[in-house]
Coordinates of C-alpha atoms in Angstrom, one line a residue:
X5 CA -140.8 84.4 18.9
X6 CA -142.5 84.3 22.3
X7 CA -142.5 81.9 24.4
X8 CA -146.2 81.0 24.0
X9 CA -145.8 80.6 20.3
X10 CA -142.8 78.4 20.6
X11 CA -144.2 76.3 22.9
X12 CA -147.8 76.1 20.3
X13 CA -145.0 75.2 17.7
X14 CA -143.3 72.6 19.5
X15 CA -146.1 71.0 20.6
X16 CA -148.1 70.8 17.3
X17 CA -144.9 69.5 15.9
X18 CA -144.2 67.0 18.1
X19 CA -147.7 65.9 17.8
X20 CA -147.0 64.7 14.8
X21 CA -144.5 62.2 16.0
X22 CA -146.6 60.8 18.6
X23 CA -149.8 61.1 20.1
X24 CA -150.1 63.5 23.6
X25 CA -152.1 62.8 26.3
X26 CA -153.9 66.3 26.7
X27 CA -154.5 66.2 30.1
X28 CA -150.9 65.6 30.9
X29 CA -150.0 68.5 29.0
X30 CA -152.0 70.9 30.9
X31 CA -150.3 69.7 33.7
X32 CA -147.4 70.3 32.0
X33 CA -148.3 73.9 31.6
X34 CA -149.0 74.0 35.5
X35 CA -145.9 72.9 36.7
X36 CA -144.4 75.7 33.9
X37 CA -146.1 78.4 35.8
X38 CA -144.8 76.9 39.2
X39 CA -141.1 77.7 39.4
X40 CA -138.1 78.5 37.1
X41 CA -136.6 75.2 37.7
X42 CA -139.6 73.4 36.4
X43 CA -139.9 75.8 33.7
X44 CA -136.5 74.5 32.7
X45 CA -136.9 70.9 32.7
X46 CA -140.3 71.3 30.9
X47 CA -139.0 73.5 27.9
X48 CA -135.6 72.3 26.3
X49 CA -137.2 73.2 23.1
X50 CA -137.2 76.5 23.8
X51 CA -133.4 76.0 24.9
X52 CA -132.7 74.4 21.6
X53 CA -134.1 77.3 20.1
X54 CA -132.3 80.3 21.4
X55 CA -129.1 78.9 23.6
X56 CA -126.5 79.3 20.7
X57 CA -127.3 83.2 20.0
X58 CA -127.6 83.5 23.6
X59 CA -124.3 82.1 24.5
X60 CA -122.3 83.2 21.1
X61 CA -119.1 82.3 21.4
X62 CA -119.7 79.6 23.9
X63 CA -122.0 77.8 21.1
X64 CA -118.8 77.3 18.8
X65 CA -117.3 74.0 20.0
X66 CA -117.1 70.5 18.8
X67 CA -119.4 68.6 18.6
X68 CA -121.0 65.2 20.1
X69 CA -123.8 62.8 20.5
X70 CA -125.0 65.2 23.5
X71 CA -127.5 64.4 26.2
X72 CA -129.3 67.9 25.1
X73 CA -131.6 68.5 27.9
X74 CA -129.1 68.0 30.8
X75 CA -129.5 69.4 34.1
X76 CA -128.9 68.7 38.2
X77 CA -131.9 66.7 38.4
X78 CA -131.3 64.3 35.2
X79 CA -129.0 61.8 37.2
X80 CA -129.8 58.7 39.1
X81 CA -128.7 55.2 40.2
X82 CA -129.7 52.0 38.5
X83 CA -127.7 48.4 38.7
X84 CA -125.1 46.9 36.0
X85 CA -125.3 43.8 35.3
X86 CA -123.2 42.9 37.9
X87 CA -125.6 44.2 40.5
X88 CA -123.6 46.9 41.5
X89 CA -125.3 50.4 42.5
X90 CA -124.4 52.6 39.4
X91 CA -125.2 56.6 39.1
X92 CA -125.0 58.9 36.4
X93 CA -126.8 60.3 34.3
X94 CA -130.5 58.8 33.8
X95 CA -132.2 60.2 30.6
X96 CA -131.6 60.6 27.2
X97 CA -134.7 61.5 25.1
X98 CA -133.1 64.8 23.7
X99 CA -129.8 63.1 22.5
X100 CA -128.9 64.9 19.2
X101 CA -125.3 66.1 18.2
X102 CA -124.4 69.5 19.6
X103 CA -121.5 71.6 20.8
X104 CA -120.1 69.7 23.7
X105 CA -120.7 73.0 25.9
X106 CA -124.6 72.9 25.7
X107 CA -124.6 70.2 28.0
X108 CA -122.1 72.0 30.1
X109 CA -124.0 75.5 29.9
X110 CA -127.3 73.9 30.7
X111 CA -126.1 71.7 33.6
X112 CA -124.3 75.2 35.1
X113 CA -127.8 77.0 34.3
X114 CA -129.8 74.7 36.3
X115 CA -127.2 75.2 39.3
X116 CA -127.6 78.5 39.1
X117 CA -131.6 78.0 38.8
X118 CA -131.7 76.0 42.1
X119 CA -128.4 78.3 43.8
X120 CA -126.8 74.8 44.0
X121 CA -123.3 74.3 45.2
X122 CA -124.0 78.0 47.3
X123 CA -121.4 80.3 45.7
X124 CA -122.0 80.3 42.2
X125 CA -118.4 81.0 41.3
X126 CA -117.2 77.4 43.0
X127 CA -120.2 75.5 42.1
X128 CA -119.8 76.5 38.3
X129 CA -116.2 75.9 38.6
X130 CA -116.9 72.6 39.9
X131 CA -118.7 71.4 37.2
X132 CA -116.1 72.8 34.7
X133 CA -112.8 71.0 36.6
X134 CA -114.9 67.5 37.2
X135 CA -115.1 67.4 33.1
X136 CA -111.6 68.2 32.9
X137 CA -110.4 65.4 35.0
X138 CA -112.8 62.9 33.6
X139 CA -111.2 64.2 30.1
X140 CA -108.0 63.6 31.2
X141 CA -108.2 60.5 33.2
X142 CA -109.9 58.9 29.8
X143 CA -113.5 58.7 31.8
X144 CA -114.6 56.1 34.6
X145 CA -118.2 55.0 35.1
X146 CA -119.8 56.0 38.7
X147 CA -120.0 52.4 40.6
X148 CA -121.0 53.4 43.7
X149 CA -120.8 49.4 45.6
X150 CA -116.6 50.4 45.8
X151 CA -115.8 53.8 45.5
X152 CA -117.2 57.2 45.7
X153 CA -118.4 57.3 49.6
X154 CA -119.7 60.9 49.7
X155 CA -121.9 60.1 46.6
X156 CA -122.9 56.9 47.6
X157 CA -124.7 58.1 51.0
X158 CA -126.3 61.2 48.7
X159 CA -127.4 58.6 46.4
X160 CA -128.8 55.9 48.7
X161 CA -130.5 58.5 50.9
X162 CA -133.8 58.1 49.3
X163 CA -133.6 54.0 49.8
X164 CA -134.3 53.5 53.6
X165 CA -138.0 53.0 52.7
X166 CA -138.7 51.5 49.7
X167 CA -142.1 50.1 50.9
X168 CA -143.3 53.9 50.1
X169 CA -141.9 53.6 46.4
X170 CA -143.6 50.4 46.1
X171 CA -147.2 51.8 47.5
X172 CA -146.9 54.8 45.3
X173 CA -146.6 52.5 42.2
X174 CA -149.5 50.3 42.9
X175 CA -151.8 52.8 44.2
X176 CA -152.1 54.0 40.0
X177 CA -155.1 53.6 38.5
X178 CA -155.3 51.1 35.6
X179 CA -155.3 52.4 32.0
X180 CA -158.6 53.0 30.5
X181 CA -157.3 51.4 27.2
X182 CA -154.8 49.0 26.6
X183 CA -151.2 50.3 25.2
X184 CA -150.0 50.2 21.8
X185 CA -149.0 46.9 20.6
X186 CA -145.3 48.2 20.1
X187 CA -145.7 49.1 23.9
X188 CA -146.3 46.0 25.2
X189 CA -144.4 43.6 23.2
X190 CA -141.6 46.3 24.3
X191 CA -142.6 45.8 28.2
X192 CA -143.1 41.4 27.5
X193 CA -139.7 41.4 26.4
X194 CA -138.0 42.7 29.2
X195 CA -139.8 41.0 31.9
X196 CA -137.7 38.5 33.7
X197 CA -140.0 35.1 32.5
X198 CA -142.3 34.8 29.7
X199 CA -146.6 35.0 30.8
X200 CA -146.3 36.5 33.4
X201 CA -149.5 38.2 34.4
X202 CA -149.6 41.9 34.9
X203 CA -152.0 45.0 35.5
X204 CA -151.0 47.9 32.9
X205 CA -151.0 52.1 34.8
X206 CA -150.8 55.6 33.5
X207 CA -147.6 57.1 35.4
X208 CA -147.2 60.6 35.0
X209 CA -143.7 61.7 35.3
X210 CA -141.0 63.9 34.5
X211 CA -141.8 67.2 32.9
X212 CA -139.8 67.4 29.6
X213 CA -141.5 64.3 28.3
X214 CA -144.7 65.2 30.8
X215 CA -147.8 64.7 27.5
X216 CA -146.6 62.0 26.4
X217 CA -147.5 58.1 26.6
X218 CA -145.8 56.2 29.8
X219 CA -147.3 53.0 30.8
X220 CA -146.1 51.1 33.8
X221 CA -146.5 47.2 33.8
X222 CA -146.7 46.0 37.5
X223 CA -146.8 42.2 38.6
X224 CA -145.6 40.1 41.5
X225 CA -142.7 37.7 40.6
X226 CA -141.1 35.0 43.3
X227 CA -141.7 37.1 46.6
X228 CA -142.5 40.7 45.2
X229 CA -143.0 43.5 43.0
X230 CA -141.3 44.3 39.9
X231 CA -142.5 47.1 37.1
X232 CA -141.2 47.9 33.6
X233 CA -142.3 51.3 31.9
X234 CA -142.4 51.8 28.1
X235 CA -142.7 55.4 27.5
X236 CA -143.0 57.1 24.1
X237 CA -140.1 59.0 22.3
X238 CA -139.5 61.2 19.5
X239 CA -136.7 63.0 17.7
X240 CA -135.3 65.3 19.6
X241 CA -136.7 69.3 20.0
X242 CA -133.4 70.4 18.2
X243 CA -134.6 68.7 14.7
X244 CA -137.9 71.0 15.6
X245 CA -135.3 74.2 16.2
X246 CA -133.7 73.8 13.4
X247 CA -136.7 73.6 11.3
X248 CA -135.7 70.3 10.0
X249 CA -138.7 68.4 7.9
X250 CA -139.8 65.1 8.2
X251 CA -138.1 62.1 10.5
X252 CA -134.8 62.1 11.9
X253 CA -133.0 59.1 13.7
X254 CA -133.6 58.8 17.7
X255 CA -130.1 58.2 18.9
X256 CA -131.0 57.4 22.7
X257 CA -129.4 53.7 22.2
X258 CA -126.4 55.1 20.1
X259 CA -125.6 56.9 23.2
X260 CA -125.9 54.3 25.8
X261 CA -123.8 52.2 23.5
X262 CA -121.1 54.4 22.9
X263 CA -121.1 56.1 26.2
X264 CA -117.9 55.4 28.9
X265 CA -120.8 53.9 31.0
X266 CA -121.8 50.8 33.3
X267 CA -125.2 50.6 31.7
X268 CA -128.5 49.4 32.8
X269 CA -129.7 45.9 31.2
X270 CA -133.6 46.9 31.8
X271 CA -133.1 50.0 29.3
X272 CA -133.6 49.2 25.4
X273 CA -134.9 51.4 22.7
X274 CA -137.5 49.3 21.2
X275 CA -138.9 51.1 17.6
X276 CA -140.3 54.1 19.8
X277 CA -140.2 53.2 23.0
X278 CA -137.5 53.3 25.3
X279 CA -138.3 50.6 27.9
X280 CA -136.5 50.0 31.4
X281 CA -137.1 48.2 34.7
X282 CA -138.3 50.8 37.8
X283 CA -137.6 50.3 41.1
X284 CA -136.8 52.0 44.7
X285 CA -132.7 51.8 43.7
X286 CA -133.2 52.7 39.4
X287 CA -134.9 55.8 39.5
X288 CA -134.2 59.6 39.1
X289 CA -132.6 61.8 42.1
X290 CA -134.6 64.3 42.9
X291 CA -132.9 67.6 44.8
X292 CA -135.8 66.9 47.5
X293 CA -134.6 63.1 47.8
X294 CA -130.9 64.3 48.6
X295 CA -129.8 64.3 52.4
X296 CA -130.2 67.9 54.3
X297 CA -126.5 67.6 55.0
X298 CA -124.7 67.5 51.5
X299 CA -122.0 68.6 49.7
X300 CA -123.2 70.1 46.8
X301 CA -119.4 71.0 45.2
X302 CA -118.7 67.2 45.4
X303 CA -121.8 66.7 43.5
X304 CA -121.6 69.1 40.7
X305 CA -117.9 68.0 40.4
X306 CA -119.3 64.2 39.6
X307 CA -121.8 65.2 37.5
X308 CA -119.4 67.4 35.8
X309 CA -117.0 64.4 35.2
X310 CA -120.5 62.2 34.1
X311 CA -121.1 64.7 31.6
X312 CA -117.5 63.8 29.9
X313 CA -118.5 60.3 30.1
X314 CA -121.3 60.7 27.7
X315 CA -119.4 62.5 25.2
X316 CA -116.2 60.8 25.4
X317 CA -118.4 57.8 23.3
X318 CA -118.6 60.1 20.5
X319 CA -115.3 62.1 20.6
X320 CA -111.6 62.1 21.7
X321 CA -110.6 63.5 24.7
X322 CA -107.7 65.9 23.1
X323 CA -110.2 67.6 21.3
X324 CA -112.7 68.1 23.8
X325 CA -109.7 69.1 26.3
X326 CA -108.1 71.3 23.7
X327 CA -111.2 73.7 23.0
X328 CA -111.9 73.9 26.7
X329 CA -108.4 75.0 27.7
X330 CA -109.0 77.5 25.0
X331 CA -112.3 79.2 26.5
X332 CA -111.3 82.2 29.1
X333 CA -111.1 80.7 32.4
X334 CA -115.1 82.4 33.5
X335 CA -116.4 81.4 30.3
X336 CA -119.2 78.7 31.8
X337 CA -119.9 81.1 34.6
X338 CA -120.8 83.5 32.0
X339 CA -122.6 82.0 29.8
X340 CA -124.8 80.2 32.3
X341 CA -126.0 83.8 33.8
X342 CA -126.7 84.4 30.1
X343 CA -128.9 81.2 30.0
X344 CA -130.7 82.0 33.6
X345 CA -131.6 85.4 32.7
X346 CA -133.3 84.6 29.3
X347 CA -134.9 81.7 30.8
X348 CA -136.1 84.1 33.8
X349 CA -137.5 85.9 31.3
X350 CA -139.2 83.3 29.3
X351 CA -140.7 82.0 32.9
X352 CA -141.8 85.0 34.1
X353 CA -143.3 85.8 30.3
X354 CA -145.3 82.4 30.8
X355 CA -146.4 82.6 34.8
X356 CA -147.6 86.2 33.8

């Protein structure tokens, strides 16, 4: 199947489960055209399609509740109830149960997408020996406030100005209608006093879930601005590549429960919206937001031992340490290239 007709497929399909915002998803298809890494983020249905032929061997693993469309720029920070400065890993809309390697192979391909971590040999390898640790050390969330000084000043890069987050958020339009009920009874609940008055925007973010609803509630509470989004989700695109019929459960709050994780109080699944609190310090990393000076090993070694933290919720750390000893010692390295060159292929199939 090409990649035009997968992507006719998926998107009919998941049209059904909720409604798309067409001119979002022509932006969608824009950014698709733009770059190979964007092509990536945009399309983890066509990954969920054709990964375990691609990979083979690499595909046979045990399986967990998986983040599914994982890669170098799914991580951020958020706070824990505590207040402390958490990162890890920021989205979970694809969350389906898969061999624990696809988030491993998919995290490795976008390195090798973006030439992250410079030689591809010790940025791969980095990724691999950060899950083994966090397997063997039985997992420890990210919190930033004490420990973990290298990642701290990558991750707190992008905060020195947070008056430019704030003007970028309030210079969005107003919705033209008003939100699904669902939506905003989702968004009243997590606001920090009841009544509050608030103006409703369109955000347009992301690129796997670019098409879909996302509505940003904005208001001014005791000395500033706050915002909560509610954006739309769906079962995952695996359900769709496996041809499954029908419904299937969204297991985005399974995870966060089960995960070895500080979590975020402002993000709750509500029905079929996930809803959570945006500000300058809970937000995605982008690569472009990350200090010219980094260290890049450092930083596919954490999110290599983030990665384990998700899946140690949903499996024991024997198993999961027992069938990765057992893979050749290049193994990711290899199947990654696999990945990157049939997702060059789909990309340059698609930018024509």
């Amino acid at each position: 199947m090409t990649i035009g007709k997968a992507t006719a497929r998926y998107e009919e399909w998941i049209g059904r489960h909720l409604r798309l915002l067409p001119q979002d998803l022509e932006l969608k298809h824009q950014h698709m055209r733009a770059d190979v890494f964007s092509f990536l983020r945009a399309t983890y249905y066509r990954w969920a399609q054709i990964w375990a032929k691609v990979c083979g061997d690499a595909a046979r693993a045990p399986s967990v509740l998986a983040v599914g469309d994982l890669h170098i720029e799914n991580f951020g920070t958020w706070r824990d109830i505590e207040g402390r400065l958490i990162w890890g890993i920021n989205d979970f809309d694809e969350t389906w149960r898969l061999p624990y390697t696809n988030d491993l192979i998919r995290l490795a391909t976008s390195a090798l997408l973006t030439s992250m971590g410079g030689d591809p040999k010790e940025g791969i390898a980095a990724i691999a020996s950060g899950y083994l640790e966090a397997l063997e050390t039985g997992g420890r969330p990210f919190a930033l406030a004490e420990h973990h000084p290298g990642l701290r000043a990558m991750a707190t890069a992008r905060l020195h100005e947070p008056e430019k987050y704030w003007e970028k958020l309030h210079a969005l339009s107003d919705v033209g209608e008003g939100p699904p009920a669902d939506a905003l009874k989702a968004i009243e609940r997590m606001m920090p006093e009841q009544r509050l008055s608030w103006r409703i925007v369109h955000r347009v973010a992301g690129l796997g879930s670019l098409g879909r609803e996302r509505y940003v509630a904005i208001a001014e509470w005791r000395g500033g601005s706050i915002a909560r989004e509610a954006k739309a989700l769906a079962p995952s695109a695996c359900l769709w590549a496996a041809r499954g019929k029908g419904t299937a459960p969204i297991h985005y709050q399974e995870l966060l429960d089960c995960a070895v994780r500080c979590g975020d109080p402002f993000v709750r699944v509500r029905k079929n919206w996930v809803v959570r609190r945006l500000a300058p310090d809970c937000s995605r990393i982008e690569l472009s937001m990350l200090p010219e000076h980094r260290d890049e090993i450092r930083l596919l070694h954490a999110m290599g031992m983030e990665t384990a933290n998700i899946h140690l919720g949903s499996r024991k750390a024997q198993v999961l340490a027992k069938d990765l000893k057992s893979h050749p010692r290049t193994w990711l390295l290899e199947a990654a290239r696999k990945m990157e060159k049939a997702v060059r292929a789909d990309w340059e199939e698609w930018a024509g």
